[in-house]
Amino acid sequence: MNQTSPTENRLIVPYPPQDGLLTFDGIGLEYLVDGKPCKIIDEVSLSIHQGEFVSFVGPSGCGKTSLLRMVSGLAPAPIGQVLYHNRKINKPLKNVGIAFQSPTLLPWRNILNNVLLPLEVVQPYKREFKQKQAKFIAMAQDMLATVGLKDFQSQFPWQLSGGMRQRVSLCRALIHQPEILLLDEPFAALDAFTREEMWFMLQDLWLRVKCVCILITHDLREAVYLSDTIYVMGPRPSSILYKLKVDLPRPRTLEDSLTDEFNHYVADVRRHIKRN
Amino acid sequence: MNTLLRSKYASVVLPTVTTLLLFILWEIIVKIFHIPSFNVPAPSAIWSAAVEKSQPLIENSLVTVQTTMVGFSFAIVAGIFLGFLIGYSRLAYLILYPILVGFNTIPKAALAPLFALWFGLGFLPAVLTAFLLAFFPIAANVALGLETVEPEMKDVLRALGASQLELFRKVGLPHSMPYLFASLKVAVSFAFIGSVISETVASDKGVGYLVVSASASFDVPLGFAGLLTLSCLGIMLYSFFAILEKYVVHWAR
């Protein structure tokens, strides 16, 4: 146990969880900085249920993005383990949807083909891609319609605005109905009003798939608006300082985000955020 | 003025007008200062020489373009192969790249006599010189295209369970295409220069040979006609690949 860790603030999450789809079991992370080990994540243990929308908030550099990379299996946990269906994640899971702050669309594909990309890679869609192509295209068009981009399907990414590209990125992350959706500050580069629209669209898309969603954000209103559960991470070396359940009915509307109840949630989260 | 600059035709009309003006200026200077045509011939003299000797000019142009394209084709194949090799394999990069850079700095004009010694005169040394000048920019650019793929783009595919081959086909290969096509128009000019260099040293055909033999017999107007032919051919080769680039990688902005 690290001496400098803010153990007095540590929230004890009941463990081992029995019913979690995704379990963080004593996750830690260390980097070598100038040859000296530097602890980034002290300890994170928690469990996420099927269909739960979870947000991680906390100061920059506390290892939030690393948590996502552990879940996706792109960079498995070096200390502790992440369990998915009670199996340790040690290589990339094969059906995770990811969206980053930059939309990372493939510029050589038009919008429709960008959304179709996961179906060309993930089983069982990959094997059926030739026969069911018409059906898949209809699926993609349907998703694009949900985010108001039906008429843009044959455009190329450079022809779209930042917000539109990010919507396409969300469609791509969800079209293969992943069990896990990972969002790394997906709306951070957008203006405030566009961002609120995106919350609504994301909620719409997510309610159709109902997968586990893990969102990393610095926008506390965004976290409250979208999440079932918010985890507040402390400064480096980080741990979970606070867990908040958001009991607001869905689908949540823009009006809901203006109520006192909503703002109480936001204030509650804010009070628990500490900086380095 | 601004609408003219932005119009489609400006990119054709303006350089054409400028070139014509230059020729007119050239003509006037030659006439005013009575420069003898075996020093600097006037454009009108060059033109009449070109018309008179149009048959050998065209024949030799075809030879030069042919050697250029053969050498260039080999350069594309080798360049793409080497580019992917050093772009994907760290080992190949460490081993090959310094050698390639070192080799690329050798002036190929200095190699042409050696090739003539080994392979005789004509086609083969010219193709080889064209190839050697052209493959390096292709290889370097393809490797650069592979190296500069955004890591997040790869992450999206890896998280979906894409194999290395799928990553290459769906991301690496298309991502390197703009780099490849950008290099092609440069490389084709290099290949062209390569074959002309070789023709001037070790050939009895081609525009390069024509220019050398014309100046040897003091037919300076024909020599200039040869030079202008080279310039036109070079522009045509470059434009062809520039236009091809525009169509094939139209999505790159």
XYZ file of C-alpha atoms in Angstrom:
529
model
C 0.000 0.000 0.000
C 1.342 3.405 -0.946
C 2.020 5.797 1.947
C 0.815 8.858 0.107
C -2.487 7.397 -0.971
C -5.529 9.194 0.431
C -6.704 6.067 2.211
C -8.777 8.024 4.714
C -11.056 9.051 1.858
C -11.200 5.631 0.272
C -14.672 4.417 -0.434
C -14.990 0.746 0.270
C -16.912 -0.923 -2.527
C -18.439 -4.257 -1.464
C -16.275 -6.990 -2.889
C -16.288 -9.574 -4.326
C -19.352 -8.599 -6.278
C -21.493 -11.510 -7.335
C -23.570 -10.107 -10.118
C -21.165 -7.912 -12.073
C -20.694 -8.351 -15.783
C -17.465 -6.449 -15.484
C -15.361 -6.480 -12.349
C -12.295 -4.402 -11.495
C -10.364 -6.466 -9.009
C -7.635 -4.496 -7.236
C -6.532 -2.594 -10.336
C -3.294 -0.658 -10.036
C -0.992 1.141 -12.429
C 2.631 2.231 -12.198
C 4.849 3.989 -14.700
C 8.571 4.462 -14.681
C 9.245 8.196 -14.742
C 12.974 8.966 -15.123
C 13.738 5.482 -13.900
C 11.670 5.862 -10.745
C 8.347 4.078 -10.368
C 5.444 6.482 -10.210
C 2.113 5.236 -9.018
C -0.787 6.386 -11.180
C -3.618 4.230 -9.922
C -3.328 3.064 -6.334
C -6.266 0.741 -6.230
C -9.614 0.482 -7.937
C -12.083 -2.269 -7.179
C -15.651 -2.115 -8.347
C -18.221 -3.960 -10.340
C -20.426 -2.949 -13.235
C -23.738 -4.605 -14.034
C -25.235 -5.664 -17.311
C -26.725 -2.612 -18.998
C -25.278 -0.113 -16.539
C -24.113 3.332 -17.633
C -21.076 4.292 -15.583
C -19.057 7.494 -15.595
C -15.597 8.119 -14.243
C -14.779 11.679 -13.313
C -11.695 13.046 -11.658
C -8.650 15.252 -12.167
C -6.485 14.915 -15.263
C -3.789 12.286 -15.149
C -5.466 10.068 -12.589
C -5.523 7.090 -14.930
C -9.057 7.187 -16.280
C -8.062 6.496 -19.856
C -5.822 3.668 -18.666
C -8.868 2.085 -17.028
C -10.618 2.071 -20.403
C -7.619 0.502 -22.091
C -7.646 -2.225 -19.443
C -11.308 -2.974 -20.065
C -10.891 -3.057 -23.841
C -7.905 -5.361 -23.398
C -5.752 -3.047 -25.504
C -3.498 -2.628 -22.452
C -4.435 -5.279 -19.866
C -4.186 -4.359 -16.198
C -0.575 -4.720 -14.972
C -1.657 -4.955 -11.324
C -4.868 -6.674 -10.339
C -7.303 -7.852 -12.967
C -10.402 -6.887 -14.878
C -12.924 -9.706 -15.105
C -15.474 -9.957 -17.881
C -18.006 -12.753 -17.462
C -15.643 -13.887 -14.652
C -12.747 -14.264 -17.082
C -9.609 -12.206 -16.860
C -9.136 -9.717 -19.691
C -5.618 -10.168 -21.033
C -6.066 -9.488 -24.728
C -8.384 -7.305 -26.798
C -12.036 -8.265 -26.361
C -13.516 -8.752 -29.748
C -16.713 -6.769 -29.647
C -16.016 -3.536 -27.794
C -17.268 -0.231 -29.162
C -14.950 2.716 -28.636
C -15.279 6.429 -29.270
C -12.586 8.997 -28.510
C -12.441 12.768 -28.303
C -11.419 12.822 -31.962
C -13.914 10.975 -34.164
C -11.180 8.822 -35.818
C -13.331 8.115 -38.859
C -11.559 6.521 -41.791
C -11.266 9.407 -44.282
C -11.278 7.115 -47.331
C -14.699 5.696 -46.482
C -17.952 7.550 -46.832
C -20.170 7.941 -43.775
C -22.218 4.805 -44.396
C -19.135 2.643 -44.890
C -17.554 4.089 -41.772
C -20.551 2.989 -39.740
C -20.479 -0.443 -41.400
C -16.824 -1.010 -40.492
C -17.395 -3.043 -37.288
C -19.719 -5.398 -39.156
C -16.862 -6.244 -41.507
C -14.623 -7.185 -38.576
C -16.754 -8.567 -35.733
C -18.293 -12.039 -35.778
C -20.972 -13.185 -36.489
C -21.558 -10.197 -38.802
C -18.265 -10.636 -40.617
C -19.138 -14.062 -41.912
C -22.638 -12.968 -42.960
C -21.513 -9.677 -44.443
C -21.864 -10.724 -48.070
C -25.340 -12.300 -47.799
C -26.899 -9.820 -45.393
C -25.295 -6.697 -46.759
C -28.646 -5.093 -47.605
C -29.902 -5.698 -44.078
C -26.708 -4.318 -42.545
C -26.895 -1.219 -44.691
C -30.484 -0.707 -43.520
C -29.264 -1.067 -39.910
C -26.590 1.557 -40.460
C -29.005 3.916 -42.194
C -31.420 3.481 -39.311
C -28.735 4.482 -36.806
C -27.686 7.438 -38.907
C -31.319 8.529 -39.005
C -31.427 8.413 -35.183
C -28.640 10.961 -35.045
C -30.071 13.045 -37.876
C -27.528 12.120 -40.526
C -29.641 10.083 -42.910
C -28.957 12.443 -45.794
C -25.197 12.439 -45.270
C -24.461 8.762 -45.728
C -22.595 9.116 -49.007
C -20.564 12.144 -47.891
C -16.949 11.792 -46.825
C -15.758 12.701 -43.313
C -14.044 15.931 -44.366
C -17.384 17.226 -45.615
C -18.977 17.024 -42.141
C -18.703 19.270 -39.088
C -16.992 18.098 -35.900
C -20.269 17.375 -34.140
C -21.608 15.401 -37.087
C -18.430 13.346 -37.276
C -18.685 12.556 -33.596
C -22.252 11.337 -34.135
C -21.008 9.032 -36.875
C -18.326 7.809 -34.501
C -21.021 6.920 -31.937
C -23.025 5.031 -34.562
C -19.911 3.100 -35.505
C -19.220 2.287 -31.861
C -22.705 0.828 -31.388
C -23.764 -0.762 -34.688
C -22.456 -4.216 -33.818
C -24.438 -4.174 -30.562
C -21.392 -4.447 -28.326
C -21.742 -5.628 -24.747
C -19.340 -2.871 -23.737
C -19.184 0.698 -25.000
C -16.164 2.773 -24.003
C -16.292 6.549 -24.372
C -13.161 8.580 -23.694
C -14.257 12.220 -23.408
C -16.188 11.881 -26.652
C -17.746 15.348 -26.547
C -14.888 17.373 -25.058
C -14.081 19.069 -28.364
C -17.651 20.216 -29.041
C -19.370 23.444 -28.059
C -21.797 23.468 -25.130
C -25.043 23.320 -27.118
C -23.852 20.664 -29.535
C -22.684 18.679 -26.543
C -26.156 18.733 -24.956
C -27.649 17.481 -28.214
C -25.072 14.721 -28.262
C -26.060 13.602 -24.748
C -29.578 13.153 -25.955
C -28.552 11.248 -29.061
C -26.125 9.058 -27.154
C -28.846 8.228 -24.644
C -31.173 7.345 -27.524
C -28.641 5.072 -29.153
C -27.633 3.506 -25.871
C -31.230 2.796 -24.805
C -31.606 0.751 -27.988
C -28.563 -1.396 -27.261
C -28.550 -1.280 -23.440
C -24.959 -2.370 -23.164
C -22.530 -1.559 -20.410
C -21.259 1.913 -21.099
C -18.198 3.417 -19.460
C -17.843 7.152 -19.991
C -14.860 9.261 -19.083
C -15.637 12.928 -18.854
C -14.690 16.184 -17.196
C -18.186 17.553 -17.654
C -20.124 16.804 -14.477
C -23.508 17.685 -15.976
C -22.770 15.253 -18.747
C -21.928 12.556 -16.204
C -25.146 13.119 -14.266
C -27.280 13.354 -17.386
C -26.080 10.078 -18.828
C -25.072 7.848 -15.941
C -26.657 5.336 -13.642
C -23.549 5.422 -11.497
C -20.782 7.992 -11.194
C -17.385 7.139 -9.753
C -15.205 10.011 -8.582
C -11.509 9.251 -8.774
C -8.978 11.044 -6.600
C -5.700 12.668 -7.577
C -2.671 10.529 -8.375
C -2.118 7.889 -7.052
C -5.801 7.500 -7.551
C -8.562 5.429 -6.093
C -12.327 5.679 -6.064
C -13.277 8.466 -3.637
C -16.990 8.541 -4.135
C -19.757 6.584 -5.760
C -23.047 8.196 -6.663
C -26.165 6.497 -7.980
C -28.236 8.765 -10.204
C -31.895 7.858 -9.792
C -33.477 9.897 -12.521
C -36.027 8.322 -14.878
C -35.093 7.651 -18.499
C -35.188 8.850 -21.126
C -33.882 12.047 -19.559
C -34.662 15.276 -21.343
C -32.985 18.628 -21.529
C -35.643 19.996 -19.122
C -34.688 17.303 -16.598
C -31.155 18.669 -16.615
C -32.450 22.057 -15.449
C -34.241 20.816 -12.323
C -33.027 21.307 -8.748
C -32.780 17.574 -8.276
C -30.384 17.325 -11.210
C -28.294 20.203 -9.941
C -28.086 18.614 -6.500
C -26.489 15.584 -8.125
C -24.020 17.784 -9.991
C -23.120 19.683 -6.827
C -22.730 16.453 -4.910
C -20.208 15.127 -7.443
C -18.354 18.441 -7.586
C -17.855 18.497 -3.830
C -15.953 15.231 -4.012
C -13.511 16.179 -6.729
C -10.026 16.941 -5.466
C -7.055 18.078 -7.466
C -3.388 17.143 -7.187
C -9.249 39.579 -59.425
C -9.975 37.164 -56.607
C -12.690 35.405 -58.566
C -10.244 34.996 -61.430
C -7.613 33.500 -59.102
C -10.117 31.027 -57.715
C -11.586 30.019 -61.049
C -10.888 26.628 -62.596
C -9.061 28.077 -65.581
C -6.625 30.228 -63.648
C -4.329 27.281 -62.960
C -4.023 26.651 -66.721
C -4.325 30.112 -68.201
C -1.951 32.003 -65.922
C 1.125 29.736 -66.307
C 0.516 29.495 -70.082
C 0.378 33.278 -70.447
C 3.488 33.680 -68.277
C 5.403 31.160 -70.394
C 4.366 32.879 -73.630
C 5.435 36.244 -72.232
C 8.811 34.783 -71.276
C 9.304 33.464 -74.806
C 8.386 36.834 -76.265
C 10.837 38.572 -73.929
C 13.491 36.029 -74.924
C 12.823 36.641 -78.619
C 13.075 40.410 -78.172
C 16.337 40.240 -76.195
C 17.945 37.933 -78.777
C 16.870 40.259 -81.577
C 17.945 43.489 -79.844
C 21.384 42.268 -78.781
C 22.011 40.270 -81.975
C 22.905 37.138 -80.042
C 24.151 34.545 -82.545
C 21.965 31.457 -82.770
C 24.882 29.104 -81.961
C 25.042 30.784 -78.529
C 21.388 31.310 -77.630
C 18.877 30.778 -80.434
C 15.647 32.782 -80.476
C 12.407 30.880 -79.744
C 11.413 31.315 -83.379
C 14.643 29.582 -84.495
C 14.074 26.795 -81.946
C 10.550 26.367 -83.204
C 11.578 26.055 -86.841
C 14.313 23.570 -85.875
C 11.703 21.564 -83.948
C 9.330 21.546 -86.909
C 12.082 20.596 -89.334
C 13.370 17.759 -87.105
C 9.980 16.774 -85.695
C 10.368 13.173 -86.848
C 13.561 12.372 -84.830
C 12.260 14.462 -81.904
C 9.077 12.407 -81.650
C 10.859 9.088 -82.133
C 13.441 9.860 -79.483
C 10.751 11.190 -77.136
C 8.962 7.860 -77.355
C 12.188 6.045 -76.505
C 12.800 8.273 -73.477
C 9.235 7.948 -72.215
C 9.356 4.206 -72.679
C 12.589 3.727 -70.701
C 11.236 6.099 -68.054
C 8.026 4.143 -67.653
C 9.767 0.760 -67.525
C 12.203 1.964 -64.889
C 9.391 3.727 -63.051
C 7.220 0.595 -63.009
C 10.001 -1.392 -61.366
C 10.509 1.519 -58.973
C 6.823 1.435 -57.968
C 6.925 -2.297 -57.242
C 10.211 -2.159 -55.357
C 9.338 1.102 -53.617
C 5.991 -0.146 -52.330
C 7.498 -3.419 -51.194
C 10.407 -1.751 -49.383
C 8.094 0.925 -47.980
C 5.803 -1.640 -46.406
C 8.772 -3.625 -45.169
C 10.444 -0.736 -43.357
C 7.092 0.754 -42.332
C 5.930 -2.414 -40.612
C 9.080 -4.103 -39.416
C 11.256 -2.274 -36.939
C 14.065 -4.708 -37.747
C 13.894 -4.021 -41.461
C 13.788 -0.307 -40.717
C 16.932 -0.441 -38.586
C 18.811 -2.577 -41.094
C 17.685 -1.129 -44.409
C 16.905 2.515 -43.879
C 20.466 3.794 -43.281
C 21.665 1.801 -46.296
C 18.903 3.231 -48.463
C 19.670 6.771 -47.337
C 23.355 6.239 -47.988
C 22.693 4.792 -51.390
C 20.261 7.554 -52.269
C 22.924 10.212 -51.701
C 25.137 8.769 -54.452
C 24.698 10.988 -57.537
C 23.228 8.642 -60.105
C 24.935 10.567 -62.917
C 28.165 9.099 -61.560
C 26.739 5.592 -61.871
C 25.635 5.863 -65.492
C 29.153 5.297 -66.969
C 29.546 2.219 -64.725
C 26.247 0.817 -65.946
C 27.359 1.414 -69.524
C 30.486 -0.568 -68.732
C 28.462 -3.463 -67.313
C 25.405 -3.495 -69.516
C 26.511 -1.804 -72.728
C 24.756 1.131 -74.334
C 21.071 1.949 -74.612
C 17.976 0.598 -72.938
C 19.193 -1.326 -69.915
C 21.436 1.273 -68.236
C 18.778 3.948 -68.806
C 16.062 1.815 -67.204
C 18.341 1.044 -64.309
C 19.207 4.690 -63.703
C 15.545 5.669 -63.878
C 14.682 2.913 -61.407
C 17.421 3.864 -58.966
C 16.399 7.506 -58.900
C 12.695 6.806 -58.512
C 12.307 4.019 -55.985
C 13.627 5.824 -52.929
C 10.995 8.592 -52.635
C 8.285 5.955 -53.123
C 9.667 3.668 -50.425
C 10.237 6.529 -47.989
C 6.737 7.918 -48.481
C 4.945 4.585 -48.182
C 6.836 3.914 -44.960
C 5.891 7.371 -43.700
C 2.246 6.702 -44.555
C 2.271 3.546 -42.461
C 4.055 5.201 -39.553
C 1.660 8.116 -39.308
C -1.547 6.122 -38.814
C -3.282 7.563 -35.742
C -2.902 5.078 -32.876
C -6.545 5.663 -31.946
C -7.613 4.557 -35.408
C -5.799 1.288 -34.839
C -7.283 1.016 -31.341
C -10.814 1.188 -32.707
C -10.101 -1.799 -34.950
C -8.051 -3.759 -32.448
C -10.842 -3.424 -29.887
C -13.139 -5.006 -32.456
C -10.751 -7.940 -32.655
C -9.204 -7.106 -36.017
C -6.178 -9.205 -37.001
C -2.891 -7.685 -38.172
C -3.875 -8.427 -41.758
C -7.248 -6.718 -41.330
C -5.519 -3.735 -39.720
C -3.267 -3.497 -42.742
C -6.040 -3.867 -45.295
C -8.544 -1.576 -43.627
C -6.234 1.086 -42.173
C -2.541 0.846 -43.061
C -2.909 0.350 -46.799
C -5.530 3.027 -47.521
C -3.825 5.428 -45.129
C -0.562 5.167 -47.040
C -2.263 5.789 -50.411
C -2.119 9.617 -50.320
C 1.563 9.339 -49.411
C 2.147 6.899 -52.255
C 0.444 9.083 -54.830
C 2.182 12.209 -53.591
C 5.467 10.379 -54.126
C 4.530 9.041 -57.576
C 4.466 12.427 -59.254
C 7.849 13.281 -57.761
C 9.256 9.844 -58.526
C 8.160 9.863 -62.163
C 10.046 13.125 -62.654
C 13.085 11.498 -61.035
C 12.778 8.454 -63.300
C 12.592 10.759 -66.286
C 15.720 12.616 -65.196
C 17.413 9.259 -64.646
C 16.774 7.969 -68.132
C 17.853 11.259 -69.728
C 21.092 11.275 -67.706
C 21.852 7.787 -68.905
C 20.987 8.687 -72.501
C 23.428 11.585 -72.479
C 26.228 9.306 -71.283
C 25.548 5.872 -72.647
C 23.047 5.653 -75.468
C 22.475 6.225 -79.148
C 18.750 6.858 -78.695
C 16.482 9.109 -76.657
C 16.073 12.853 -76.267
C 19.104 13.003 -73.968
C 21.284 11.572 -76.751
C 19.639 13.903 -79.270
C 20.561 16.975 -77.209
C 24.151 15.826 -76.761
C 24.671 14.966 -80.442
C 22.988 18.235 -81.550
C 25.335 20.348 -79.427
C 28.295 18.261 -80.599
C 27.460 19.252 -84.189
C 26.760 22.865 -83.157
C 23.083 22.527 -84.045
C 22.181 24.636 -80.997
C 18.556 25.348 -82.056
C 17.916 21.591 -82.224
C 19.581 21.163 -78.829
C 17.209 23.740 -77.375
C 14.287 22.075 -79.126
C 15.340 18.857 -77.384
C 15.484 20.624 -74.022
C 12.020 22.112 -74.492
C 10.707 18.685 -75.516
C 12.146 17.253 -72.310
C 10.478 19.995 -70.324
C 7.096 19.337 -71.983
C 7.397 15.575 -71.465
C 8.315 16.121 -67.824
C 5.287 18.346 -67.299
C 3.035 15.789 -68.983
C 4.302 12.906 -66.854
C 3.960 14.959 -63.673
C 0.464 16.168 -64.602
C -0.704 12.666 -65.398
C 0.157 11.448 -61.916
C -1.080 14.638 -60.277
C -4.477 14.135 -61.933
C -4.478 10.427 -61.104
C -3.774 11.366 -57.481
C -6.731 13.717 -57.432
C -9.093 10.980 -58.565
C -7.769 8.031 -56.607
C -7.260 9.721 -53.236
C -9.954 12.366 -53.619
C -10.887 11.887 -49.950
C -7.547 13.124 -48.653
C -7.756 16.704 -47.389
